[in-house]
C-alpha cells in the first residue's frame, strides 16, 4: 500500500481561514486525479480533493488568507502587523503537530472564536456548503508545515 500523506489546515487570525491551497500543484497523473502521496490527498481515508476545489481554494488563499497569514503562511501578511494576537505561523512544526484536521477545518468554516481563539480570525460561512474547498484549504495549511 502506498504512503498516505496527512494534510491539515488551521487558522487563528485575520482573514486567514481559507489559506490552504496556494502551494498545492496539480496532480502528476492528471487533472482531478491524485495519488496517495499527492498533497491533494488528505486525511486518514486518503480523500481526493477535486481539481476545481483546489483551484477555488487557491484563489481564496490569495484573496483572503494571505492578507494576514502571508503568502508562505508565516503570519506575516500585509495586515498582520496591525493584529493582536498576530496571525498563526503555519510553518511551525510544533503547532502543526498539535492540531487535528477537524480543528483546522472548523476554524476555516466557523472562525477563531468557534475554537476559543481570536475573533479576528473570521468565519467563512460561504464555504460551509463547499467541504472540498475547506479540505483543500486545510491541505494547503498542512503543506506549509511540510506535511
PDB file of C-alpha atoms in Angstrom:
ATOM      1  CA  UNK A   1       0.000   0.000   0.000  1.00  0.00           C
ATOM      2  CA  UNK A   2       1.326   3.454  -0.863  1.00  0.00           C
ATOM      3  CA  UNK A   3       2.318   6.037   1.655  1.00  0.00           C
ATOM      4  CA  UNK A   4      -0.528   8.290   2.738  1.00  0.00           C
ATOM      5  CA  UNK A   5       0.104  11.931   3.279  1.00  0.00           C
ATOM      6  CA  UNK A   6      -1.833  13.520   6.090  1.00  0.00           C
ATOM      7  CA  UNK A   7      -2.527  17.180   5.463  1.00  0.00           C
ATOM      8  CA  UNK A   8      -4.134  19.631   7.933  1.00  0.00           C
ATOM      9  CA  UNK A   9      -5.243  23.222   7.830  1.00  0.00           C
ATOM     10  CA  UNK A  10      -5.508  25.744  10.601  1.00  0.00           C
ATOM     11  CA  UNK A  11      -6.045  29.416  11.068  1.00  0.00           C
ATOM     12  CA  UNK A  12      -6.015  31.599  14.118  1.00  0.00           C
ATOM     13  CA  UNK A  13      -6.052  35.197  12.967  1.00  0.00           C
ATOM     14  CA  UNK A  14      -7.318  37.735  10.460  1.00  0.00           C
ATOM     15  CA  UNK A  15      -8.825  36.805   7.158  1.00  0.00           C
ATOM     16  CA  UNK A  16      -6.736  33.646   7.053  1.00  0.00           C
ATOM     17  CA  UNK A  17      -9.384  30.969   7.302  1.00  0.00           C
ATOM     18  CA  UNK A  18      -9.135  29.871   3.725  1.00  0.00           C
ATOM     19  CA  UNK A  19      -5.440  29.827   3.139  1.00  0.00           C
ATOM     20  CA  UNK A  20      -4.612  26.305   2.214  1.00  0.00           C
ATOM     21  CA  UNK A  21      -4.216  25.623  -1.450  1.00  0.00           C
ATOM     22  CA  UNK A  22      -1.672  28.110  -2.774  1.00  0.00           C
ATOM     23  CA  UNK A  23       1.195  25.654  -2.674  1.00  0.00           C
ATOM     24  CA  UNK A  24      -0.673  22.627  -3.990  1.00  0.00           C
ATOM     25  CA  UNK A  25       0.219  21.703  -7.517  1.00  0.00           C
ATOM     26  CA  UNK A  26      -1.899  19.771  -9.968  1.00  0.00           C
ATOM     27  CA  UNK A  27      -1.692  16.021  -9.739  1.00  0.00           C
ATOM     28  CA  UNK A  28       1.159  14.499 -11.738  1.00  0.00           C
ATOM     29  CA  UNK A  29      -1.204  11.810 -13.006  1.00  0.00           C
ATOM     30  CA  UNK A  30      -3.835  14.065 -14.491  1.00  0.00           C
ATOM     31  CA  UNK A  31      -6.423  16.696 -13.634  1.00  0.00           C
ATOM     32  CA  UNK A  32      -8.793  15.753 -10.841  1.00  0.00           C
ATOM     33  CA  UNK A  33      -6.842  12.570 -10.088  1.00  0.00           C
ATOM     34  CA  UNK A  34      -4.331  12.187  -7.283  1.00  0.00           C
ATOM     35  CA  UNK A  35      -2.085   9.509  -5.913  1.00  0.00           C
ATOM     36  CA  UNK A  36      -1.846   8.762  -2.200  1.00  0.00           C
ATOM     37  CA  UNK A  37       1.360  10.814  -1.971  1.00  0.00           C
ATOM     38  CA  UNK A  38      -0.089  13.869  -3.715  1.00  0.00           C
ATOM     39  CA  UNK A  39      -0.691  16.868  -1.386  1.00  0.00           C
ATOM     40  CA  UNK A  40      -4.276  16.936  -2.666  1.00  0.00           C
ATOM     41  CA  UNK A  41      -4.915  13.662  -0.860  1.00  0.00           C
ATOM     42  CA  UNK A  42      -5.882  14.334   2.729  1.00  0.00           C
ATOM     43  CA  UNK A  43      -6.826  12.580   5.918  1.00  0.00           C
ATOM     44  CA  UNK A  44      -6.755   9.000   7.078  1.00  0.00           C
ATOM     45  CA  UNK A  45      -9.100   7.826   4.317  1.00  0.00           C
ATOM     46  CA  UNK A  46      -6.907   9.454   1.639  1.00  0.00           C
ATOM     47  CA  UNK A  47      -9.770  11.528   0.268  1.00  0.00           C
ATOM     48  CA  UNK A  48      -9.001  13.014  -3.125  1.00  0.00           C
ATOM     49  CA  UNK A  49      -9.735  16.726  -3.471  1.00  0.00           C
ATOM     50  CA  UNK A  50     -11.175  17.605  -6.894  1.00  0.00           C
ATOM     51  CA  UNK A  51      -9.117  19.998  -9.008  1.00  0.00           C
ATOM     52  CA  UNK A  52     -11.962  22.566  -9.111  1.00  0.00           C
ATOM     53  CA  UNK A  53     -11.983  22.718  -5.293  1.00  0.00           C
ATOM     54  CA  UNK A  54      -8.199  23.070  -5.237  1.00  0.00           C
ATOM     55  CA  UNK A  55      -8.393  25.931  -7.741  1.00  0.00           C
ATOM     56  CA  UNK A  56     -11.085  27.710  -5.720  1.00  0.00           C
ATOM     57  CA  UNK A  57      -9.092  27.260  -2.512  1.00  0.00           C
ATOM     58  CA  UNK A  58      -6.024  28.708  -4.220  1.00  0.00           C
ATOM     59  CA  UNK A  59      -7.998  31.813  -5.136  1.00  0.00           C
ATOM     60  CA  UNK A  60      -9.398  32.090  -1.604  1.00  0.00           C
ATOM     61  CA  UNK A  61      -5.939  31.732  -0.053  1.00  0.00           C
ATOM     62  CA  UNK A  62      -4.631  34.565  -2.222  1.00  0.00           C
ATOM     63  CA  UNK A  63      -7.589  36.890  -1.649  1.00  0.00           C
ATOM     64  CA  UNK A  64      -8.498  36.180   1.992  1.00  0.00           C
ATOM     65  CA  UNK A  65      -5.846  34.249   3.857  1.00  0.00           C
ATOM     66  CA  UNK A  66      -2.534  35.637   2.679  1.00  0.00           C
ATOM     67  CA  UNK A  67      -3.648  39.119   3.717  1.00  0.00           C
ATOM     68  CA  UNK A  68      -2.925  38.153   7.322  1.00  0.00           C
ATOM     69  CA  UNK A  69      -1.025  34.850   7.158  1.00  0.00           C
ATOM     70  CA  UNK A  70       1.249  35.849   4.277  1.00  0.00           C
ATOM     71  CA  UNK A  71       1.912  34.027   1.016  1.00  0.00           C
ATOM     72  CA  UNK A  72       4.100  31.441   2.739  1.00  0.00           C
ATOM     73  CA  UNK A  73       1.896  31.099   5.831  1.00  0.00           C
ATOM     74  CA  UNK A  74       4.377  32.618   8.302  1.00  0.00           C
ATOM     75  CA  UNK A  75       1.813  35.044   9.773  1.00  0.00           C
ATOM     76  CA  UNK A  76       3.499  37.963   8.046  1.00  0.00           C
ATOM     77  CA  UNK A  77       0.818  39.203   5.644  1.00  0.00           C
ATOM     78  CA  UNK A  78       0.283  42.909   4.968  1.00  0.00           C
ATOM     79  CA  UNK A  79      -2.404  43.192   7.671  1.00  0.00           C
ATOM     80  CA  UNK A  80      -0.545  41.116  10.278  1.00  0.00           C
ATOM     81  CA  UNK A  81       1.336  43.974  11.931  1.00  0.00           C
ATOM     82  CA  UNK A  82      -1.924  45.626  12.976  1.00  0.00           C
ATOM     83  CA  UNK A  83      -3.374  42.465  14.556  1.00  0.00           C
ATOM     84  CA  UNK A  84      -3.156  41.361  18.165  1.00  0.00           C
ATOM     85  CA  UNK A  85      -2.781  38.494  18.506  1.00  0.00           C
ATOM     86  CA  UNK A  86      -0.672  38.065  15.409  1.00  0.00           C
ATOM     87  CA  UNK A  87      -1.779  35.556  12.783  1.00  0.00           C
ATOM     88  CA  UNK A  88      -0.709  31.939  13.174  1.00  0.00           C
ATOM     89  CA  UNK A  89       2.594  30.873  11.615  1.00  0.00           C
ATOM     90  CA  UNK A  90       1.638  27.670   9.798  1.00  0.00           C
ATOM     91  CA  UNK A  91       5.268  26.718   9.195  1.00  0.00           C
ATOM     92  CA  UNK A  92       5.822  25.885  12.885  1.00  0.00           C
ATOM     93  CA  UNK A  93       6.100  22.123  13.327  1.00  0.00           C
ATOM     94  CA  UNK A  94       5.049  22.298  16.981  1.00  0.00           C
ATOM     95  CA  UNK A  95       1.751  23.905  16.002  1.00  0.00           C
ATOM     96  CA  UNK A  96       1.224  21.559  13.052  1.00  0.00           C
ATOM     97  CA  UNK A  97       1.548  18.504  15.273  1.00  0.00           C
ATOM     98  CA  UNK A  98      -0.702  19.961  17.978  1.00  0.00           C
ATOM     99  CA  UNK A  99      -3.876  20.344  15.892  1.00  0.00           C
ATOM    100  CA  UNK A 100      -6.178  17.938  14.096  1.00  0.00           C
ATOM    101  CA  UNK A 101      -7.534  18.258  10.577  1.00  0.00           C
ATOM    102  CA  UNK A 102     -11.014  18.681  12.041  1.00  0.00           C
ATOM    103  CA  UNK A 103      -9.840  21.555  14.259  1.00  0.00           C
ATOM    104  CA  UNK A 104      -8.385  23.384  11.274  1.00  0.00           C
ATOM    105  CA  UNK A 105     -11.487  22.851   9.174  1.00  0.00           C
ATOM    106  CA  UNK A 106     -13.690  24.164  11.982  1.00  0.00           C
ATOM    107  CA  UNK A 107     -11.605  27.336  12.208  1.00  0.00           C
ATOM    108  CA  UNK A 108     -11.786  27.852   8.455  1.00  0.00           C
ATOM    109  CA  UNK A 109     -15.560  27.469   8.386  1.00  0.00           C
ATOM    110  CA  UNK A 110     -16.568  28.967  11.740  1.00  0.00           C
ATOM    111  CA  UNK A 111     -13.718  31.319  12.659  1.00  0.00           C
ATOM    112  CA  UNK A 112     -11.338  31.541  15.586  1.00  0.00           C
ATOM    113  CA  UNK A 113     -13.988  32.075  18.236  1.00  0.00           C
ATOM    114  CA  UNK A 114     -15.534  28.686  17.413  1.00  0.00           C
ATOM    115  CA  UNK A 115     -12.496  27.010  18.978  1.00  0.00           C
ATOM    116  CA  UNK A 116     -11.674  29.550  21.667  1.00  0.00           C
ATOM    117  CA  UNK A 117      -9.226  31.573  19.583  1.00  0.00           C
ATOM    118  CA  UNK A 118      -9.243  35.166  18.368  1.00  0.00           C
ATOM    119  CA  UNK A 119     -12.367  36.715  16.921  1.00  0.00           C
ATOM    120  CA  UNK A 120     -10.035  38.422  14.441  1.00  0.00           C
ATOM    121  CA  UNK A 121      -9.929  35.113  12.546  1.00  0.00           C
ATOM    122  CA  UNK A 122     -13.225  35.427  10.692  1.00  0.00           C
ATOM    123  CA  UNK A 123     -15.672  32.699   9.827  1.00  0.00           C
ATOM    124  CA  UNK A 124     -16.212  31.756   6.196  1.00  0.00           C
ATOM    125  CA  UNK A 125     -19.882  30.756   6.131  1.00  0.00           C
ATOM    126  CA  UNK A 126     -19.848  30.769   2.332  1.00  0.00           C
ATOM    127  CA  UNK A 127     -17.562  27.734   2.456  1.00  0.00           C
ATOM    128  CA  UNK A 128     -19.724  25.564   4.726  1.00  0.00           C
ATOM    129  CA  UNK A 129     -21.547  24.134   1.699  1.00  0.00           C
ATOM    130  CA  UNK A 130     -18.172  23.507  -0.009  1.00  0.00           C
ATOM    131  CA  UNK A 131     -16.440  20.829   2.079  1.00  0.00           C
ATOM    132  CA  UNK A 132     -13.929  20.014  -0.667  1.00  0.00           C
ATOM    133  CA  UNK A 133     -12.769  23.643  -0.724  1.00  0.00           C
ATOM    134  CA  UNK A 134     -12.363  23.578   3.062  1.00  0.00           C
ATOM    135  CA  UNK A 135     -10.343  20.344   2.743  1.00  0.00           C
ATOM    136  CA  UNK A 136      -8.192  21.945   0.054  1.00  0.00           C
ATOM    137  CA  UNK A 137      -7.529  24.949   2.289  1.00  0.00           C
ATOM    138  CA  UNK A 138      -6.650  22.602   5.142  1.00  0.00           C
ATOM    139  CA  UNK A 139      -4.300  20.730   2.820  1.00  0.00           C
ATOM    140  CA  UNK A 140      -2.595  23.995   1.939  1.00  0.00           C
ATOM    141  CA  UNK A 141      -2.084  24.918   5.581  1.00  0.00           C
ATOM    142  CA  UNK A 142      -0.622  21.478   6.265  1.00  0.00           C
ATOM    143  CA  UNK A 143       1.678  21.742   3.275  1.00  0.00           C
ATOM    144  CA  UNK A 144       3.145  24.940   4.739  1.00  0.00           C
ATOM    145  CA  UNK A 145       4.433  22.889   7.642  1.00  0.00           C
ATOM    146  CA  UNK A 146       5.950  20.276   5.393  1.00  0.00           C
ATOM    147  CA  UNK A 147       3.191  17.691   5.957  1.00  0.00           C
TER     148      UNK A 147
END
